[in-house]
Amino acid sequence: MAKIIDGKKISAAVRDGVKAEVEILKQQGINTCLAVIIVGDDPASKIYVANKERACEYTGIESRKYALPADTKMEDLLALIDELNNDKTVNGILCQLPLPKGLDEKRVIEAISPQKDVDAFCHENVGKIMTGEYDFLPCTPAGIMEMLAYEGIDPAGKNCVVIGRSNIVGKPMGMLLLHKNGTVTICHSRTRDLKEVTKRAEILVSAVGRANFVTADMVGEGAVVIDVGMNRDEQGKLCGDVAYDEVEKIASAITPVPGGVGPMTIAVLMKNTLTAAKRQNNLN
Ligand code: NAP
């Protein structure tokens, strides 16, 4: 039976670390603030934003929410971002994706100042990930690296396979594993013989977005399995990409859904906001 990698416990440790540092900044008269923009009524986005607000409250980070209607015009959204970029009391800015149809996500991402881009989505921050000289790392892959480190799982020399090549998860995940000396393969929908590739993985990360996508026959004995997927099963229950019950019999360690990668993503967002506040106040 696999060891369950407890994202709730590990993320609590990260959040407690942030909380302590936010308090130290407060004692120096520095307030840490995250501005969150949500456009429209997407129910999943509302839940994510509420979770982020809760994490801010816990860590002592001020959270400013800007809820805009679905028919918001691009120019108004860009004007708000511009205002927040120039607001010295705001350290981090995130715009919850996806945006309603008609709004240009790429323009919005690039409009956020790289120094306040706590999601690390803009070109400048993405480029820095390649060279390893970054201020912020994208929250989900960085959260996974924190989990591996916490569990003493060193990617060095290991076969690391990532399924999925999105800009926010798959590609940066591969890069972070590479920085830690993993031998990395990134798979996608055009990968031939996927099962043959995934079976060789000593660390397997799935970021596909399909329930029961990773089955036991795709996993090698003793692999570490990280499930990024957030899907709904036939009963409408939250589940990951991995067929958990069968895979946990083969894996040496596995992340559950819920309670795995999800809480880590939010904890790293708090960490990035703290980093932004420190940088903007010329502290390390
Ligand atoms: P995405 O942009 O839709 O990317 C999915 C990737 O899966 C694509 O690269 C796609 O390949 C690949 N794929 C699809 N079918 C495949 C197949 N049959 N074989 C191999 N690869 C296949 O999704 P994302 O934004 O990376 O998110 C992935 C999942 O993670 C979603 O469930 C999302 O909700 C979840 N997520 C969770 C968190 C968290 O905090 N837990 C954060 C972010 C995302 P192509 O590129 O060839 O199309």
mmCIF file of C-alpha atoms and ligand atoms in Angstrom:
data_model
loop_
_atom_site.group_PDB
_atom_site.id
_atom_site.type_symbol
_atom_site.label_atom_id
_atom_site.label_comp_id
_atom_site.label_asym_id
_atom_site.label_seq_id
_atom_site.Cartn_x
_atom_site.Cartn_y
_atom_site.Cartn_z
ATOM 1 C CA MET A 1 0.000 0.000 0.000
ATOM 2 C CA ALA A 2 1.271 3.451 -0.915
ATOM 3 C CA LYS A 3 2.160 6.145 1.560
ATOM 4 C CA ILE A 4 -0.419 8.896 1.274
ATOM 5 C CA ILE A 5 1.224 12.266 0.706
ATOM 6 C CA ASP A 6 -0.885 14.539 2.863
ATOM 7 C CA GLY A 7 -1.245 17.868 1.056
ATOM 8 C CA LYS A 8 -3.335 19.296 3.883
ATOM 9 C CA LYS A 9 -0.606 18.694 6.437
ATOM 10 C CA ILE A 10 2.257 19.889 4.234
ATOM 11 C CA SER A 11 0.369 22.970 3.065
ATOM 12 C CA ALA A 12 -0.446 23.834 6.682
ATOM 13 C CA ALA A 13 3.294 23.852 7.411
ATOM 14 C CA VAL A 14 3.895 26.174 4.432
ATOM 15 C CA ARG A 15 1.021 28.463 5.434
ATOM 16 C CA ASP A 16 2.277 28.611 9.042
ATOM 17 C CA GLY A 17 5.699 29.645 7.769
ATOM 18 C CA VAL A 18 4.112 32.415 5.682
ATOM 19 C CA LYS A 19 1.940 33.540 8.595
ATOM 20 C CA ALA A 20 4.982 33.912 10.840
ATOM 21 C CA GLU A 21 6.824 35.995 8.226
ATOM 22 C CA VAL A 22 3.781 38.152 7.455
ATOM 23 C CA GLU A 23 3.606 38.928 11.170
ATOM 24 C CA ILE A 24 7.294 39.909 11.241
ATOM 25 C CA LEU A 25 6.665 42.270 8.289
ATOM 26 C CA LYS A 26 3.675 43.754 10.141
ATOM 27 C CA GLN A 27 5.912 44.494 13.103
ATOM 28 C CA GLN A 28 8.108 46.442 10.686
ATOM 29 C CA GLY A 29 5.056 48.390 9.496
ATOM 30 C CA ILE A 30 4.706 46.439 6.233
ATOM 31 C CA ASN A 31 1.280 45.173 5.243
ATOM 32 C CA THR A 32 1.110 42.292 2.745
ATOM 33 C CA CYS A 33 -1.761 42.509 0.276
ATOM 34 C CA LEU A 34 -3.102 40.324 -2.529
ATOM 35 C CA ALA A 35 -5.619 41.687 -5.037
ATOM 36 C CA VAL A 36 -7.852 39.034 -6.589
ATOM 37 C CA ILE A 37 -9.916 39.828 -9.670
ATOM 38 C CA ILE A 38 -12.821 37.582 -10.593
ATOM 39 C CA VAL A 39 -14.909 38.250 -13.685
ATOM 40 C CA GLY A 40 -18.306 36.593 -14.130
ATOM 41 C CA ASP A 41 -20.103 33.837 -12.245
ATOM 42 C CA ASP A 42 -18.178 30.651 -12.950
ATOM 43 C CA PRO A 43 -19.013 28.477 -9.891
ATOM 44 C CA ALA A 44 -15.619 26.729 -9.798
ATOM 45 C CA SER A 45 -13.811 30.083 -9.968
ATOM 46 C CA LYS A 46 -15.932 31.362 -7.084
ATOM 47 C CA ILE A 47 -14.867 28.387 -4.951
ATOM 48 C CA TYR A 48 -11.174 28.866 -5.827
ATOM 49 C CA VAL A 49 -11.350 32.569 -4.988
ATOM 50 C CA ALA A 50 -13.118 31.855 -1.677
ATOM 51 C CA ASN A 51 -10.369 29.338 -0.796
ATOM 52 C CA LYS A 52 -7.702 31.925 -1.603
ATOM 53 C CA GLU A 53 -9.466 34.512 0.569
ATOM 54 C CA ARG A 54 -9.569 32.025 3.443
ATOM 55 C CA ALA A 55 -5.860 31.322 3.085
ATOM 56 C CA CYS A 56 -5.156 35.080 3.114
ATOM 57 C CA GLU A 57 -7.181 35.468 6.269
ATOM 58 C CA TYR A 58 -5.253 32.639 7.937
ATOM 59 C CA THR A 59 -1.838 33.950 7.006
ATOM 60 C CA GLY A 60 -2.620 37.584 7.823
ATOM 61 C CA ILE A 61 -2.369 38.690 4.203
ATOM 62 C CA GLU A 62 -4.867 41.372 3.311
ATOM 63 C CA SER A 63 -7.120 40.135 0.515
ATOM 64 C CA ARG A 64 -8.822 42.642 -1.792
ATOM 65 C CA LYS A 65 -11.432 41.141 -4.035
ATOM 66 C CA TYR A 66 -12.615 42.804 -7.236
ATOM 67 C CA ALA A 67 -15.717 40.980 -8.520
ATOM 68 C CA LEU A 68 -16.635 42.215 -11.982
ATOM 69 C CA PRO A 69 -19.682 41.307 -14.076
ATOM 70 C CA ALA A 70 -19.365 38.810 -16.962
ATOM 71 C CA ASP A 71 -19.967 41.572 -19.534
ATOM 72 C CA THR A 72 -16.965 43.601 -18.331
ATOM 73 C CA LYS A 73 -15.157 45.261 -21.219
ATOM 74 C CA MET A 74 -11.515 44.475 -21.864
ATOM 75 C CA GLU A 75 -10.512 48.138 -21.475
ATOM 76 C CA ASP A 76 -12.148 48.319 -18.036
ATOM 77 C CA LEU A 77 -10.385 45.166 -16.885
ATOM 78 C CA LEU A 78 -7.041 46.486 -18.146
ATOM 79 C CA ALA A 79 -7.697 49.831 -16.434
ATOM 80 C CA LEU A 80 -8.261 48.048 -13.118
ATOM 81 C CA ILE A 81 -5.046 46.051 -13.539
ATOM 82 C CA ASP A 82 -3.171 49.250 -14.350
ATOM 83 C CA GLU A 83 -4.539 50.887 -11.203
ATOM 84 C CA LEU A 84 -3.473 47.891 -9.087
ATOM 85 C CA ASN A 85 -0.029 47.786 -10.741
ATOM 86 C CA ASN A 86 0.485 51.383 -9.609
ATOM 87 C CA ASP A 87 -0.984 50.915 -6.152
ATOM 88 C CA LYS A 88 1.943 50.620 -3.730
ATOM 89 C CA THR A 89 -0.300 49.040 -1.098
ATOM 90 C CA VAL A 90 -0.949 46.027 -3.361
ATOM 91 C CA ASN A 91 1.874 43.462 -3.538
ATOM 92 C CA GLY A 92 0.341 40.658 -5.589
ATOM 93 C CA ILE A 93 -2.323 40.598 -8.302
ATOM 94 C CA LEU A 94 -4.114 37.619 -9.709
ATOM 95 C CA CYS A 95 -6.933 37.401 -12.164
ATOM 96 C CA GLN A 96 -8.886 34.173 -11.779
ATOM 97 C CA LEU A 97 -9.000 32.172 -15.014
ATOM 98 C CA PRO A 98 -10.817 31.237 -17.154
ATOM 99 C CA LEU A 99 -12.252 34.597 -18.154
ATOM 100 C CA PRO A 100 -15.665 34.882 -19.814
ATOM 101 C CA LYS A 101 -15.714 34.674 -23.612
ATOM 102 C CA GLY A 102 -14.646 37.866 -25.349
ATOM 103 C CA LEU A 103 -11.922 38.727 -22.845
ATOM 104 C CA ASP A 104 -8.361 38.131 -23.958
ATOM 105 C CA GLU A 105 -6.619 36.069 -21.255
ATOM 106 C CA LYS A 106 -3.152 36.466 -22.767
ATOM 107 C CA ARG A 107 -3.419 40.259 -22.738
ATOM 108 C CA VAL A 108 -4.669 40.205 -19.174
ATOM 109 C CA ILE A 109 -1.768 37.992 -18.031
ATOM 110 C CA GLU A 110 0.779 40.266 -19.703
ATOM 111 C CA ALA A 111 -0.888 43.401 -18.289
ATOM 112 C CA ILE A 112 -0.081 42.387 -14.700
ATOM 113 C CA SER A 113 3.261 43.777 -13.562
ATOM 114 C CA PRO A 114 5.828 40.913 -13.451
ATOM 115 C CA GLN A 115 6.757 42.037 -9.912
ATOM 116 C CA LYS A 116 3.148 41.469 -8.801
ATOM 117 C CA ASP A 117 2.431 38.408 -10.983
ATOM 118 C CA VAL A 118 2.169 35.953 -8.081
ATOM 119 C CA ASP A 119 0.782 33.222 -10.379
ATOM 120 C CA ALA A 120 4.017 33.483 -12.434
ATOM 121 C CA PHE A 121 2.084 33.324 -15.693
ATOM 122 C CA CYS A 122 3.544 36.272 -17.636
ATOM 123 C CA HIS A 123 6.270 35.858 -20.259
ATOM 124 C CA GLU A 124 8.954 37.438 -18.081
ATOM 125 C CA ASN A 125 8.312 35.142 -15.139
ATOM 126 C CA VAL A 126 7.900 32.073 -17.350
ATOM 127 C CA GLY A 127 11.253 32.880 -18.989
ATOM 128 C CA LYS A 128 12.924 33.110 -15.600
ATOM 129 C CA ILE A 129 11.742 29.594 -14.764
ATOM 130 C CA MET A 130 13.818 28.311 -17.696
ATOM 131 C CA THR A 131 17.022 29.789 -16.272
ATOM 132 C CA GLY A 132 16.227 29.010 -12.649
ATOM 133 C CA GLU A 133 16.597 32.676 -11.638
ATOM 134 C CA TYR A 134 13.058 33.319 -10.581
ATOM 135 C CA ASP A 135 11.192 35.344 -7.968
ATOM 136 C CA PHE A 136 7.942 33.427 -8.345
ATOM 137 C CA LEU A 137 7.209 29.897 -9.457
ATOM 138 C CA PRO A 138 3.813 28.835 -10.761
ATOM 139 C CA CYS A 139 1.877 27.689 -7.708
ATOM 140 C CA THR A 140 0.895 24.140 -8.654
ATOM 141 C CA PRO A 141 4.273 22.822 -9.848
ATOM 142 C CA ALA A 142 6.048 24.639 -7.019
ATOM 143 C CA GLY A 143 3.607 23.097 -4.532
ATOM 144 C CA ILE A 144 4.411 19.645 -5.905
ATOM 145 C CA MET A 145 8.149 20.273 -5.505
ATOM 146 C CA GLU A 146 7.507 21.311 -1.879
ATOM 147 C CA MET A 147 5.615 18.069 -1.309
ATOM 148 C CA LEU A 148 8.398 15.958 -2.765
ATOM 149 C CA ALA A 149 10.994 17.774 -0.656
ATOM 150 C CA TYR A 150 8.884 17.381 2.499
ATOM 151 C CA GLU A 151 8.610 13.644 1.866
ATOM 152 C CA GLY A 152 12.345 13.320 1.185
ATOM 153 C CA ILE A 153 11.736 12.287 -2.439
ATOM 154 C CA ASP A 154 14.691 13.524 -4.487
ATOM 155 C CA PRO A 155 14.100 13.656 -8.255
ATOM 156 C CA ALA A 156 17.868 13.553 -8.955
ATOM 157 C CA GLY A 157 18.658 10.865 -11.489
ATOM 158 C CA LYS A 158 15.094 9.526 -11.462
ATOM 159 C CA ASN A 159 12.857 8.971 -14.459
ATOM 160 C CA CYS A 160 10.220 11.671 -14.060
ATOM 161 C CA VAL A 161 7.222 11.569 -16.367
ATOM 162 C CA VAL A 162 4.708 14.408 -16.586
ATOM 163 C CA ILE A 163 1.446 13.825 -18.446
ATOM 164 C CA GLY A 164 0.181 17.163 -19.741
ATOM 165 C CA ARG A 165 2.005 20.132 -21.283
ATOM 166 C CA SER A 166 -0.051 23.149 -20.263
ATOM 167 C CA ASN A 167 1.758 26.407 -19.610
ATOM 168 C CA ILE A 168 0.555 26.520 -16.008
ATOM 169 C CA VAL A 169 1.210 22.938 -14.938
ATOM 170 C CA GLY A 170 2.844 20.446 -17.307
ATOM 171 C CA LYS A 171 5.648 22.507 -18.858
ATOM 172 C CA PRO A 172 6.850 24.279 -15.683
ATOM 173 C CA MET A 173 6.520 20.982 -13.778
ATOM 174 C CA GLY A 174 8.933 19.373 -16.201
ATOM 175 C CA MET A 175 11.335 22.293 -15.854
ATOM 176 C CA LEU A 176 11.321 22.213 -12.045
ATOM 177 C CA LEU A 177 11.995 18.473 -12.016
ATOM 178 C CA LEU A 178 14.832 19.070 -14.471
ATOM 179 C CA HIS A 179 16.307 21.772 -12.207
ATOM 180 C CA LYS A 180 16.379 19.094 -9.497
ATOM 181 C CA ASN A 181 18.268 16.774 -11.846
ATOM 182 C CA GLY A 182 15.385 14.496 -12.779
ATOM 183 C CA THR A 183 15.425 12.854 -16.227
ATOM 184 C CA VAL A 184 12.214 14.311 -17.538
ATOM 185 C CA THR A 185 9.716 13.193 -20.165
ATOM 186 C CA ILE A 186 6.662 15.326 -20.892
ATOM 187 C CA CYS A 187 3.739 13.465 -22.479
ATOM 188 C CA HIS A 188 0.650 14.831 -24.205
ATOM 189 C CA SER A 189 -2.253 13.761 -26.372
ATOM 190 C CA ARG A 190 0.054 12.945 -29.303
ATOM 191 C CA THR A 191 2.410 10.743 -27.279
ATOM 192 C CA ARG A 192 2.692 7.239 -28.741
ATOM 193 C CA ASP A 193 2.538 4.243 -26.398
ATOM 194 C CA LEU A 194 1.807 6.421 -23.370
ATOM 195 C CA LYS A 195 1.579 3.399 -21.110
ATOM 196 C CA GLU A 196 5.109 2.280 -22.021
ATOM 197 C CA VAL A 197 6.441 5.712 -21.107
ATOM 198 C CA THR A 198 4.513 6.128 -17.862
ATOM 199 C CA LYS A 199 5.379 2.631 -16.651
ATOM 200 C CA ARG A 200 9.054 3.597 -16.583
ATOM 201 C CA ALA A 201 8.367 6.609 -14.356
ATOM 202 C CA GLU A 202 9.788 6.641 -10.859
ATOM 203 C CA ILE A 203 7.947 9.917 -10.328
ATOM 204 C CA LEU A 204 4.738 10.222 -12.331
ATOM 205 C CA VAL A 205 2.794 13.494 -12.417
ATOM 206 C CA SER A 206 -0.594 13.509 -14.100
ATOM 207 C CA ALA A 207 -2.094 16.846 -15.206
ATOM 208 C CA VAL A 208 -4.639 15.828 -17.824
ATOM 209 C CA GLY A 209 -8.046 16.643 -16.404
ATOM 210 C CA ARG A 210 -9.788 13.306 -16.905
ATOM 211 C CA ALA A 211 -11.144 11.069 -14.166
ATOM 212 C CA ASN A 212 -9.640 7.545 -14.019
ATOM 213 C CA PHE A 213 -7.154 8.396 -16.766
ATOM 214 C CA VAL A 214 -4.131 6.842 -15.014
ATOM 215 C CA THR A 215 -4.872 3.189 -14.407
ATOM 216 C CA ALA A 216 -2.793 0.561 -12.583
ATOM 217 C CA ASP A 217 -1.364 -0.869 -15.810
ATOM 218 C CA MET A 218 0.250 2.537 -16.554
ATOM 219 C CA VAL A 219 2.183 2.679 -13.283
ATOM 220 C CA GLY A 220 5.437 0.942 -12.406
ATOM 221 C CA GLU A 221 5.904 -0.863 -9.091
ATOM 222 C CA GLY A 222 7.011 1.604 -6.394
ATOM 223 C CA ALA A 223 6.430 4.789 -8.404
ATOM 224 C CA VAL A 224 5.611 8.073 -6.690
ATOM 225 C CA VAL A 225 2.302 9.229 -8.178
ATOM 226 C CA ILE A 226 1.269 12.886 -8.069
ATOM 227 C CA ASP A 227 -2.288 13.600 -9.150
ATOM 228 C CA VAL A 228 -2.910 17.182 -10.277
ATOM 229 C CA GLY A 229 -6.300 16.512 -11.899
ATOM 230 C CA MET A 230 -9.432 18.114 -10.509
ATOM 231 C CA ASN A 231 -12.402 16.403 -12.074
ATOM 232 C CA ARG A 232 -15.892 15.283 -11.186
ATOM 233 C CA ASP A 233 -16.836 11.593 -11.230
ATOM 234 C CA GLU A 234 -20.270 10.270 -12.317
ATOM 235 C CA GLN A 235 -21.671 11.111 -8.878
ATOM 236 C CA GLY A 236 -20.364 14.662 -9.152
ATOM 237 C CA LYS A 237 -17.696 14.014 -6.511
ATOM 238 C CA LEU A 238 -14.312 15.744 -6.820
ATOM 239 C CA CYS A 239 -11.650 13.330 -8.072
ATOM 240 C CA GLY A 240 -8.256 13.402 -9.742
ATOM 241 C CA ASP A 241 -6.833 11.814 -12.904
ATOM 242 C CA VAL A 242 -5.656 8.701 -11.123
ATOM 243 C CA ALA A 243 -7.753 5.573 -10.526
ATOM 244 C CA TYR A 244 -6.772 5.848 -6.887
ATOM 245 C CA ASP A 245 -7.959 2.514 -5.480
ATOM 246 C CA GLU A 246 -6.025 0.400 -7.975
ATOM 247 C CA VAL A 247 -2.943 2.636 -8.314
ATOM 248 C CA GLU A 248 -2.292 3.012 -4.596
ATOM 249 C CA LYS A 249 -1.681 -0.761 -4.429
ATOM 250 C CA ILE A 250 1.291 -0.366 -6.797
ATOM 251 C CA ALA A 251 2.696 3.074 -5.989
ATOM 252 C CA SER A 252 5.130 3.719 -3.143
ATOM 253 C CA ALA A 253 3.557 7.125 -2.470
ATOM 254 C CA ILE A 254 0.501 8.889 -3.849
ATOM 255 C CA THR A 255 -1.366 12.182 -3.481
ATOM 256 C CA PRO A 256 -5.113 11.946 -2.841
ATOM 257 C CA VAL A 257 -7.772 14.180 -4.427
ATOM 258 C CA PRO A 258 -9.032 16.118 -2.567
ATOM 259 C CA GLY A 259 -6.336 16.843 0.005
ATOM 260 C CA GLY A 260 -3.262 16.495 -2.202
ATOM 261 C CA VAL A 261 -1.957 19.008 -4.714
ATOM 262 C CA GLY A 262 -4.900 21.455 -4.385
ATOM 263 C CA PRO A 263 -4.072 22.831 -0.909
ATOM 264 C CA MET A 264 -0.394 23.126 -1.901
ATOM 265 C CA THR A 265 -1.267 25.387 -4.820
ATOM 266 C CA ILE A 266 -2.932 27.893 -2.512
ATOM 267 C CA ALA A 267 -0.143 27.696 0.067
ATOM 268 C CA VAL A 268 2.427 28.584 -2.617
ATOM 269 C CA LEU A 269 0.254 31.499 -3.741
ATOM 270 C CA MET A 270 0.535 32.853 -0.187
ATOM 271 C CA LYS A 271 4.285 32.280 -0.268
ATOM 272 C CA ASN A 272 4.576 34.130 -3.595
ATOM 273 C CA THR A 273 2.577 37.071 -2.240
ATOM 274 C CA LEU A 274 4.909 37.255 0.748
ATOM 275 C CA THR A 275 7.926 37.138 -1.598
ATOM 276 C CA ALA A 276 6.412 39.989 -3.629
ATOM 277 C CA ALA A 277 5.924 42.092 -0.488
ATOM 278 C CA LYS A 278 9.501 41.473 0.623
ATOM 279 C CA ARG A 279 10.950 42.287 -2.815
ATOM 280 C CA GLN A 280 8.889 45.486 -3.089
ATOM 281 C CA ASN A 281 10.205 46.568 0.280
ATOM 282 C CA ASN A 282 13.809 45.722 -0.637
ATOM 283 C CA LEU A 283 13.964 42.901 1.876
ATOM 284 C CA ASN A 284 16.118 40.041 0.464
HETATM 285 P P1 NAP B 1 -5.001 21.504 -19.901
HETATM 286 O O1 NAP B 1 -4.452 22.818 -20.262
HETATM 287 O O2 NAP B 1 -6.329 21.067 -20.416
HETATM 288 O O3 NAP B 1 -3.923 20.400 -20.325
HETATM 289 C C1 NAP B 1 -4.207 19.042 -20.323
HETATM 290 C C2 NAP B 1 -3.047 18.296 -20.910
HETATM 291 O O4 NAP B 1 -3.390 16.920 -20.944
HETATM 292 C C3 NAP B 1 -2.717 18.724 -22.351
HETATM 293 O O5 NAP B 1 -1.333 18.958 -22.489
HETATM 294 C C4 NAP B 1 -3.167 17.522 -23.172
HETATM 295 O O6 NAP B 1 -2.363 17.264 -24.313
HETATM 296 C C5 NAP B 1 -2.994 16.377 -22.187
HETATM 297 N N1 NAP B 1 -3.813 15.253 -22.588
HETATM 298 C C6 NAP B 1 -5.130 15.256 -22.894
HETATM 299 N N2 NAP B 1 -5.512 14.033 -23.270
HETATM 300 C C7 NAP B 1 -4.409 13.246 -23.224
HETATM 301 C C8 NAP B 1 -4.170 11.900 -23.540
HETATM 302 N N3 NAP B 1 -5.134 11.077 -23.977
HETATM 303 N N4 NAP B 1 -2.926 11.404 -23.367
HETATM 304 C C9 NAP B 1 -1.926 12.210 -22.907
HETATM 305 N N5 NAP B 1 -2.101 13.517 -22.627
HETATM 306 C C10 NAP B 1 -3.328 14.024 -22.774
HETATM 307 O O7 NAP B 1 -5.094 21.324 -18.322
HETATM 308 P P2 NAP B 1 -4.268 21.974 -17.086
HETATM 309 O O8 NAP B 1 -4.649 23.362 -16.917
HETATM 310 O O9 NAP B 1 -2.823 21.593 -17.163
HETATM 311 O O10 NAP B 1 -4.935 21.139 -15.917
HETATM 312 C C11 NAP B 1 -4.900 19.734 -15.868
HETATM 313 C C12 NAP B 1 -5.746 19.232 -14.713
HETATM 314 O O11 NAP B 1 -5.177 19.730 -13.504
HETATM 315 C C13 NAP B 1 -7.197 19.730 -14.702
HETATM 316 O O12 NAP B 1 -8.012 18.741 -14.133
HETATM 317 C C14 NAP B 1 -7.162 20.947 -13.801
HETATM 318 O O13 NAP B 1 -8.399 21.212 -13.189
HETATM 319 C C15 NAP B 1 -6.158 20.471 -12.780
HETATM 320 N N6 NAP B 1 -5.464 21.534 -12.058
HETATM 321 C C16 NAP B 1 -5.374 21.382 -10.732
HETATM 322 C C17 NAP B 1 -4.707 22.321 -9.975
HETATM 323 C C18 NAP B 1 -4.599 22.108 -8.514
HETATM 324 O O14 NAP B 1 -4.281 23.033 -7.792
HETATM 325 N N7 NAP B 1 -4.822 20.894 -8.006
HETATM 326 C C19 NAP B 1 -4.136 23.435 -10.595
HETATM 327 C C20 NAP B 1 -4.206 23.552 -11.974
HETATM 328 C C21 NAP B 1 -4.873 22.581 -12.710
HETATM 329 P P3 NAP B 1 -2.330 18.302 -25.595
HETATM 330 O O15 NAP B 1 -1.457 19.438 -25.160
HETATM 331 O O16 NAP B 1 -1.717 17.480 -26.666
HETATM 332 O O17 NAP B 1 -3.740 18.698 -25.858
#
